[in-house]
Coordinates of C-alpha atoms and ligand atoms in Angstrom, one line a residue:
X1 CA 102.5 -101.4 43.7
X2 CA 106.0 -100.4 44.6
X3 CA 104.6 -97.5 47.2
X4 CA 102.4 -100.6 48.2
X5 CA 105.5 -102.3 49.7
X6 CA 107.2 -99.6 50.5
X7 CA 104.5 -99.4 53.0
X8 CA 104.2 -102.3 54.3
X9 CA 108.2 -102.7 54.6
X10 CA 107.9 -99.2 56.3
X11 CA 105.0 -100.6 59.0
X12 CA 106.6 -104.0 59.7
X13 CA 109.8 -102.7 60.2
X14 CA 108.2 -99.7 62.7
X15 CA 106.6 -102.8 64.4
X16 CA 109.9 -104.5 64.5
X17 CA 111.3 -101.7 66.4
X18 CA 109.1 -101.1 68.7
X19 CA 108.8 -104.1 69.7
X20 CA 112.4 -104.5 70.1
X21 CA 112.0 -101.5 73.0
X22 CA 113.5 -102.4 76.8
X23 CA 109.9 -103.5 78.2
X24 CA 108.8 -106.1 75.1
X25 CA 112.2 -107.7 75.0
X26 CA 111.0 -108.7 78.4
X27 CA 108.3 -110.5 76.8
X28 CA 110.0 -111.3 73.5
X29 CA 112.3 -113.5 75.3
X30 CA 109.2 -115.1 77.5
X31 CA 107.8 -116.2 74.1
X32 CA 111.4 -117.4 73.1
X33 CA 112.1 -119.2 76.0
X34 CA 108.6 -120.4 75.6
X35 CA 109.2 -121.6 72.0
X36 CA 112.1 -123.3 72.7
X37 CA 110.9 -125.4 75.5
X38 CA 107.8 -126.2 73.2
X39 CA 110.3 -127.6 70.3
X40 CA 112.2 -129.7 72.9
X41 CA 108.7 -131.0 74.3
X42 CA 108.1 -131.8 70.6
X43 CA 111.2 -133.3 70.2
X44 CA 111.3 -135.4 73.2
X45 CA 107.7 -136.4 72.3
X46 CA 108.1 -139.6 70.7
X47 CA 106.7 -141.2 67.6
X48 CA 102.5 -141.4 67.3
X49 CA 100.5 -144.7 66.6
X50 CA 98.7 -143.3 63.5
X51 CA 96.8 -146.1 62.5
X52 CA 93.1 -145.2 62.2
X53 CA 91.8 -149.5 63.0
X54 CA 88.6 -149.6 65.0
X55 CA 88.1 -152.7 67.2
X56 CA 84.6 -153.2 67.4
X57 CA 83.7 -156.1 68.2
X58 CA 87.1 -156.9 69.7
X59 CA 87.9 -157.4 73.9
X60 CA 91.2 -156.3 74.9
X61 CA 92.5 -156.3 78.5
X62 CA 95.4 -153.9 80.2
X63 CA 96.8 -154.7 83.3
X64 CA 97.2 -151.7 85.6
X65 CA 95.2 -149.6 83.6
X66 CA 93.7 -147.3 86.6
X67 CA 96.5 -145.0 86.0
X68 CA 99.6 -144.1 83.7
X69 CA 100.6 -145.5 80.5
X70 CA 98.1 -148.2 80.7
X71 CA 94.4 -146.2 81.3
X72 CA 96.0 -144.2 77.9
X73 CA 96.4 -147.6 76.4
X74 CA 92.8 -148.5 77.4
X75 CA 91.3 -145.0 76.7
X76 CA 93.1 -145.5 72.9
X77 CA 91.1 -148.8 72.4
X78 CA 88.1 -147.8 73.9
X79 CA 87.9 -144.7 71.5
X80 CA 88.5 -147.4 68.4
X81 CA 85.1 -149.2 69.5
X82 CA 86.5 -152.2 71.8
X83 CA 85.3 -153.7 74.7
X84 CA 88.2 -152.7 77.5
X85 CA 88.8 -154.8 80.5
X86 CA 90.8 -152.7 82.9
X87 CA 92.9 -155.5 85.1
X88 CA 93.4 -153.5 88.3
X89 CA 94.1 -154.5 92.1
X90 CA 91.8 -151.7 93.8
X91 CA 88.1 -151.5 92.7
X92 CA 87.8 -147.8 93.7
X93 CA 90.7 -146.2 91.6
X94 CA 89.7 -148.8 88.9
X95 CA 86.2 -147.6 88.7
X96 CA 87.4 -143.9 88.4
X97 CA 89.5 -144.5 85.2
X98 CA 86.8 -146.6 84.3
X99 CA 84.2 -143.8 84.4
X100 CA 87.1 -141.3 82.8
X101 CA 87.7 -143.6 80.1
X102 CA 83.8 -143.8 79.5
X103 CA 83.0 -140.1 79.8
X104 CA 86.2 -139.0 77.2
X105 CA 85.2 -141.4 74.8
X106 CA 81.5 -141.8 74.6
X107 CA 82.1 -146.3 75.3
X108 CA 80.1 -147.8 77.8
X109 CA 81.4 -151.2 77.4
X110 CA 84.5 -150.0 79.9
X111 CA 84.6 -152.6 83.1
X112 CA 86.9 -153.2 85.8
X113 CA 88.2 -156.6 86.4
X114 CA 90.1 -156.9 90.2
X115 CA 94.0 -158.5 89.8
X116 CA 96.2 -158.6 92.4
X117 CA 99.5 -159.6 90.5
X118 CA 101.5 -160.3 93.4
X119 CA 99.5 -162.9 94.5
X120 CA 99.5 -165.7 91.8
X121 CA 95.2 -167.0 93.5
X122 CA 94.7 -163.7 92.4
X123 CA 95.6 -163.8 89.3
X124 CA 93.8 -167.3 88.9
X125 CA 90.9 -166.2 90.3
X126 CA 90.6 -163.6 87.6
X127 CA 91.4 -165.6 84.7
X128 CA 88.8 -168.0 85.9
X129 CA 86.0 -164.9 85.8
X130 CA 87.5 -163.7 82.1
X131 CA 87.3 -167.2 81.1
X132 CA 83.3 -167.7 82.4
X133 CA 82.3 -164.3 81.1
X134 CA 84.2 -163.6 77.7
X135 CA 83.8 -164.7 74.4
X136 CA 86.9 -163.4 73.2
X137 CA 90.1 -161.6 73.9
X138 CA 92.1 -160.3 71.3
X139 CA 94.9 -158.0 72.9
X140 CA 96.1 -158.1 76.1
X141 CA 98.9 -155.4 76.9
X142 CA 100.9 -156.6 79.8
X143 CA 101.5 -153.1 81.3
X144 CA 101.4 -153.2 85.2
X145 CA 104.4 -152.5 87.0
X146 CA 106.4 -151.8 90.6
X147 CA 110.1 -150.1 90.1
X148 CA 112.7 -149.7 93.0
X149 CA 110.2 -150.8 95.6
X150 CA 111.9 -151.5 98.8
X151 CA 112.7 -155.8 99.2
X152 CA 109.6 -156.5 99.6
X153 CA 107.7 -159.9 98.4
X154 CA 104.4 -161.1 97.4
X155 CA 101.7 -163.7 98.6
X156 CA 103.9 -166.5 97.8
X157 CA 107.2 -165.2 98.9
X158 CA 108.5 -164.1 95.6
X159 CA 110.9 -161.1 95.3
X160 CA 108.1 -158.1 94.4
X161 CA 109.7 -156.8 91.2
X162 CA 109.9 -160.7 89.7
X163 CA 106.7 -161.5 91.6
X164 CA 104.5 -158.4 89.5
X165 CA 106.7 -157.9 87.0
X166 CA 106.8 -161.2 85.1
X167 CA 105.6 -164.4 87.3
X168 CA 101.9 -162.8 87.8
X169 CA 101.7 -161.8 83.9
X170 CA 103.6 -165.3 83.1
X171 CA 100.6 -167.2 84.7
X172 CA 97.5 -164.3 84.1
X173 CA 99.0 -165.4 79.9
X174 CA 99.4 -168.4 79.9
X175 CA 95.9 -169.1 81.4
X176 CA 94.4 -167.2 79.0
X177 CA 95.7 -168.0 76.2
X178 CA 93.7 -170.8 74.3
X179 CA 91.1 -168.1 74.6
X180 CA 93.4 -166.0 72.8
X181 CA 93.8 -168.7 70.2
X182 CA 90.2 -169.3 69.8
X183 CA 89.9 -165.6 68.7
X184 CA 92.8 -165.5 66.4
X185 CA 94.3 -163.3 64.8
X186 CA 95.0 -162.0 68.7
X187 CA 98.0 -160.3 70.2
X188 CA 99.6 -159.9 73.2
X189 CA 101.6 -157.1 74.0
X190 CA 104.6 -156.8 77.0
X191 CA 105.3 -153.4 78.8
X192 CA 109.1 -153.9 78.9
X193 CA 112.0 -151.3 79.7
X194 CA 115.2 -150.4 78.2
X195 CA 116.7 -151.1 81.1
X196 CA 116.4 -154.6 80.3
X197 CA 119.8 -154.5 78.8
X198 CA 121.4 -153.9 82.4
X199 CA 119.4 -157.0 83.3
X200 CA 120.8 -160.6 83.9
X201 CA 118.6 -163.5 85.6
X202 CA 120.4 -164.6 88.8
X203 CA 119.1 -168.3 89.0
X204 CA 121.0 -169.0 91.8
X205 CA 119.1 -166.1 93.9
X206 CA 115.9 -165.0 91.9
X207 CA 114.4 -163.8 94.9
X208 CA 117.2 -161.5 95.8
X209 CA 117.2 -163.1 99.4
X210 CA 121.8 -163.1 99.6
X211 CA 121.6 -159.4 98.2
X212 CA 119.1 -157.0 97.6
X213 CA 119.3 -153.6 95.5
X214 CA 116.4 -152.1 93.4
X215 CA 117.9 -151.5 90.1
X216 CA 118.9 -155.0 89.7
X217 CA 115.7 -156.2 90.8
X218 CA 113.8 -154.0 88.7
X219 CA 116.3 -154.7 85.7
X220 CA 116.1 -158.2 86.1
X221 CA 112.4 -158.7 85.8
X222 CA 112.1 -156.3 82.1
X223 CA 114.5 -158.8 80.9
X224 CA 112.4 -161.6 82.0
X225 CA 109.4 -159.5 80.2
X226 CA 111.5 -159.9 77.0
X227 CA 112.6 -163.4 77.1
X228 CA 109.1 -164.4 78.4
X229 CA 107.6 -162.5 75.0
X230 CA 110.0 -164.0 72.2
X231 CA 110.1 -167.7 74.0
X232 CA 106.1 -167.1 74.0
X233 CA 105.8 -165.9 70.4
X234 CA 108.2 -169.0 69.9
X235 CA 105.4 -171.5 71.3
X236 CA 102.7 -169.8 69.1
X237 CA 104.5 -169.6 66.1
X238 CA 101.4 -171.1 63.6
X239 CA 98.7 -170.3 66.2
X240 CA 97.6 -166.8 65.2
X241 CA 98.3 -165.3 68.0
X242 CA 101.5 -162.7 68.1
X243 CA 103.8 -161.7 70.7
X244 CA 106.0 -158.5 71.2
X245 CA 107.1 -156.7 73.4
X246 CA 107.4 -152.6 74.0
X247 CA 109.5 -150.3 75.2
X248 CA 107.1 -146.8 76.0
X249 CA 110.1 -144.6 76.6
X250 CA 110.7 -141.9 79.5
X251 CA 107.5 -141.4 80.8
X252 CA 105.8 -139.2 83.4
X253 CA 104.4 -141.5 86.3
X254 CA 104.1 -142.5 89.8
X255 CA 106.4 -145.5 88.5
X256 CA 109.3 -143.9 91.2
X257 CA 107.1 -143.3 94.2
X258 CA 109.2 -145.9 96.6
X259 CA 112.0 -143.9 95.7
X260 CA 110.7 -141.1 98.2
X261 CA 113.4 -142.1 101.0
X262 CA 115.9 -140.0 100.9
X263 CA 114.7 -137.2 99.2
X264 CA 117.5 -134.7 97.4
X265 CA 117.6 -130.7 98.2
X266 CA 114.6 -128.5 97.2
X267 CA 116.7 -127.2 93.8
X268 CA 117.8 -130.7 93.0
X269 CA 113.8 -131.4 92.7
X270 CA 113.2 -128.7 90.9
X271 CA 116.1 -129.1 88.5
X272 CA 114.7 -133.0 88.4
X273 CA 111.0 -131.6 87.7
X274 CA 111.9 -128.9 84.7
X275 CA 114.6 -131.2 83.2
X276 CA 111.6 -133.8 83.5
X277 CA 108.9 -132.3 82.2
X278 CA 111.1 -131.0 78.8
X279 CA 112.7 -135.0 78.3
X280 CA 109.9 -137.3 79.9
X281 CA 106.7 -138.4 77.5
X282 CA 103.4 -137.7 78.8
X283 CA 101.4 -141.2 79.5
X284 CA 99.2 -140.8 76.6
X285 CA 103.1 -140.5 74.3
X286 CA 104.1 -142.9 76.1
X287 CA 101.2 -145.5 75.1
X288 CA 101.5 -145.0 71.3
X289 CA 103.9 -148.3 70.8
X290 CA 102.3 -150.5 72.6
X291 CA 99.1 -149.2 70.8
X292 CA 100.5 -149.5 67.8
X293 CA 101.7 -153.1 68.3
X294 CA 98.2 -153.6 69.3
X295 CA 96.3 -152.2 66.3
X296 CA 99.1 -151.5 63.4
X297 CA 97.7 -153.4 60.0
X298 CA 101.4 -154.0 59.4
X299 CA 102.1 -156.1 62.0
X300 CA 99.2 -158.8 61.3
X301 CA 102.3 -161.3 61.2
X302 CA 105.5 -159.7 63.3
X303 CA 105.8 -161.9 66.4
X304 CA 108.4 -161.9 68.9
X305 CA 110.0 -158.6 68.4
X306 CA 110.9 -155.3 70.6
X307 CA 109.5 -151.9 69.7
X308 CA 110.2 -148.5 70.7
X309 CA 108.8 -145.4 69.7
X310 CA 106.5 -147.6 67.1
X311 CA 109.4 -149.3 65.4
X312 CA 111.2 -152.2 65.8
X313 CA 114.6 -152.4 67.6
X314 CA 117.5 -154.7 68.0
X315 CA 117.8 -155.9 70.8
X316 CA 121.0 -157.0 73.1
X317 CA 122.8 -160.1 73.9
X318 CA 121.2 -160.4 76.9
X319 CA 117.6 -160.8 75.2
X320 CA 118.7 -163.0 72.2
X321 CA 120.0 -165.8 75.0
X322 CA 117.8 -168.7 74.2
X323 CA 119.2 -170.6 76.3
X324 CA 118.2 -168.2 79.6
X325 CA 114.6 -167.9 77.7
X326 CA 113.9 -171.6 78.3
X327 CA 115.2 -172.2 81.7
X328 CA 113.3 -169.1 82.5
X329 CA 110.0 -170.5 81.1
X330 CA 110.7 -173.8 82.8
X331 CA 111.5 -172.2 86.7
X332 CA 108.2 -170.1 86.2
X333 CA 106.2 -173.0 85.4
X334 CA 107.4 -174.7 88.5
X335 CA 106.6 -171.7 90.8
X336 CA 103.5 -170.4 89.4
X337 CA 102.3 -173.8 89.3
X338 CA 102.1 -174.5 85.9
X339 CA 101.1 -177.9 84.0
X340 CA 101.4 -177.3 80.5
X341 CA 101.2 -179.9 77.8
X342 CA 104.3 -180.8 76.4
X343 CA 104.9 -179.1 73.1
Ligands
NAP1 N1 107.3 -144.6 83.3 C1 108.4 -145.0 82.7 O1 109.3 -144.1 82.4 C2 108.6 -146.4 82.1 C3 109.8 -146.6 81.4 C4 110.0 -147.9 80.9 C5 109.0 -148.9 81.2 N2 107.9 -148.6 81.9 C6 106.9 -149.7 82.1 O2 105.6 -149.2 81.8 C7 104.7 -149.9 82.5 C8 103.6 -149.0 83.1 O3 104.3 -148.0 83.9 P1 103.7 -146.6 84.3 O4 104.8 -145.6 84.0 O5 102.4 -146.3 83.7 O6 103.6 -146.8 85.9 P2 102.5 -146.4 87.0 O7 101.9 -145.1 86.7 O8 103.2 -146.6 88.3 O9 101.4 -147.6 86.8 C9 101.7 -148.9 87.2 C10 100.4 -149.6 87.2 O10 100.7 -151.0 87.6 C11 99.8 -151.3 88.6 N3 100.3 -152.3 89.6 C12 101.4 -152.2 90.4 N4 101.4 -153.3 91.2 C13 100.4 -154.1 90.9 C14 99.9 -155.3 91.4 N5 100.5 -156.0 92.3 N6 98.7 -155.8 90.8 C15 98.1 -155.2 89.9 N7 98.5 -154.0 89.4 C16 99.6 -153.4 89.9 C17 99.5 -150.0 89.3 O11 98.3 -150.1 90.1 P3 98.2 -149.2 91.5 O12 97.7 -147.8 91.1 O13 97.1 -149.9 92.3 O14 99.5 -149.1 92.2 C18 99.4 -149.1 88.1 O15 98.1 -149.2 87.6 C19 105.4 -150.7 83.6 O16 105.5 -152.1 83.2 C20 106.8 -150.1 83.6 O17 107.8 -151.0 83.9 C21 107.7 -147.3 82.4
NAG2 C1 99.9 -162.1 56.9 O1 99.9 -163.5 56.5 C2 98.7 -163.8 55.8 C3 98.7 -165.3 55.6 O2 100.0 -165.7 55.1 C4 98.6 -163.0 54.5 O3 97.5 -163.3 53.8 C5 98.7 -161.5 54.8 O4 98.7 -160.7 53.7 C6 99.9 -161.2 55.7 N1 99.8 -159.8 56.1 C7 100.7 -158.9 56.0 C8 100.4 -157.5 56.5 O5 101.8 -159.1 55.6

């Protein structure tokens, strides 16, 4: 026995030493190095929906779903069973995630549904089709998105960021909600941003027209996202239908294409791209809250909060102003259009 370890001791530590020799600590700090970035990947990685629910039977839609966080939001429910409506502006990009979707999970009842959320006929025009053709909807993830674009506006005339950002999802909800109802228990989830806390709703310029800069835009349309959820989950208190709203973390996208202009030295990139790559979730980590607000057995009756990284988070001032939540509500009604009966 003893001569049995002796053995052993003696081989490992041979291997120990030989692979401590000039040309494998090449490779022994390779591995290292490689290790290392693999633990900060992991750490960076975010918390994972692990709720097992399947949602057969169930209709859920995701808005801007062609690429990014939201076609790994609809590839999550289409693996549980569901029937998956991607909302997309551009038929031919939607019809390839569609057929991705379909061929990695083995669901055929994937279709694309064409929304233009920058122009609010758009958006009516496809709530009028969901409306003739569904039975049900029981989630819809508000996910799509523009960040930093230049001052540009939509159909109407409305400041891009606020245009996309909140008024199209404000009236694509609202429309299809008593469809929601009807299908109860239902849940609709908002793609909001951290960044919200930065935010504040300029009433006297929504459309940025005296004063333009991205950030602000951008900033101020996630904090309409959040006061549009909890004012929202407010109205439906009793209805069966909850509201909540998600922040999906750092995440890997084509979210900062506009910011292209001025582009920074070669090294600065590539500093930008490694640094990236180790801190910033992949799309599919960056889904798992807003899938688990979607599917999580626990939150049959949370309503009105904000989640990140599959938990639930205080929020700031800024978000708790009720106040700001109902004017808000009140100047979208006026220019999306909206008649709603008094509540
Ligand atoms: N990435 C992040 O780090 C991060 C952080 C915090 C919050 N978020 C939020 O997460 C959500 C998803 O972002 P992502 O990172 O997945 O971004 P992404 O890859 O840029 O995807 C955005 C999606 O929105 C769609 N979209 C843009 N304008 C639209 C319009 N007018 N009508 C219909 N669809 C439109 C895009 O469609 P096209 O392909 O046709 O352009 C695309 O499908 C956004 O709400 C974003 O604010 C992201
Ligand atoms: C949600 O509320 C219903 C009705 O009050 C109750 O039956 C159910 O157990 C609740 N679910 C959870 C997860 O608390």
């Amino acid at each position: 026995m003893a001569l049995l370890i002796k053995e052993n001791f003696h081989s490992v530590s041979h291997t120990i030493r030989s692979l401590l020799s000039k040309n494998n600590a090449i490779i022994l700090s390779c591995i290292g190095t490689g290790v290392g970035f693999g633990l900060l990947r992991w750490y960076f990685s975010g918390a994972k929906c692990r709720c097992k629910r399947q949602l057969t039977g169930k209709t859920v839609i995701v808005t801007g779903s062609n690429r990014g966080i939201g076609r790994e939001t609809a590839r999550d429910f289409a693996k549980r069973g569901a029937r998956v409506i991607l909302a997309v502006r551009d038929i031919t990009k939607g019809e390839r995630a569609a057929e991705d979707i379909r061929q990695s999970t083995g669901n055929n009842n994937v279709i694309v549904r064409i929304v233009d959320l920058s122009s609010l006929e758009s958006v009516r025009k496809f709530c009028r089709l969901i409306l003739e053709k569904e039975e049900r909807l029981d989630i819809l993830v508000n996910n799509a998105g523009v960040r930093f674009c230049p001052h540009w506006t939509s159909q109407e005339g409305y400041e891009l960021h606020f245009a996309v950002n909140h008024l199209g999802h404000f009236l694509l909800t609202n429309l299809l909600v008593n469809l929601m109802k009807k299908s109860a228990p239902s849940r609709i989830i908002c793609v909001t941003c951290m960044a919200y806390e930065e935010g504040s709703i300029n009433f006297d310029d929504l459309n940025s027209q005296r004063s333009y800069d991205p950030w602000t835009a951008y900033t101020q349309s996630k904090l309409a996202n959040i006061l549009f959820s909890q004012e929202l989950s407010n109205r439906l208190a009793g209805s069966g239908v909850t509201v909540n709203s998600v922040h999906p973390g750092i995440v890997q996208s084509e979210l900062g294409r506009y910011t292209g202009d001025n582009k920074p030295a070669l090294w600065r990139r590539l500093l930008i791209k490694i640094v990236g790559f180790i801190i910033m979730k992949t799309p599919q980590q960056g889904a798992q809250t807003s899938i688990y607000c979607a599917v999580s057995d626990q939150l049959e009756n949370v309503s009105g909060k904000y989640f990140s990284d599959c938990c639930i988070r205080d929020t700031s001032s800024v978000a708790k102003d009720k106040v700001t939540a109902t004017q808000l509500w009140d100047v979208s009604c006026k220019r999306v259009n909206l008649h709603l009966p008094p509540t």
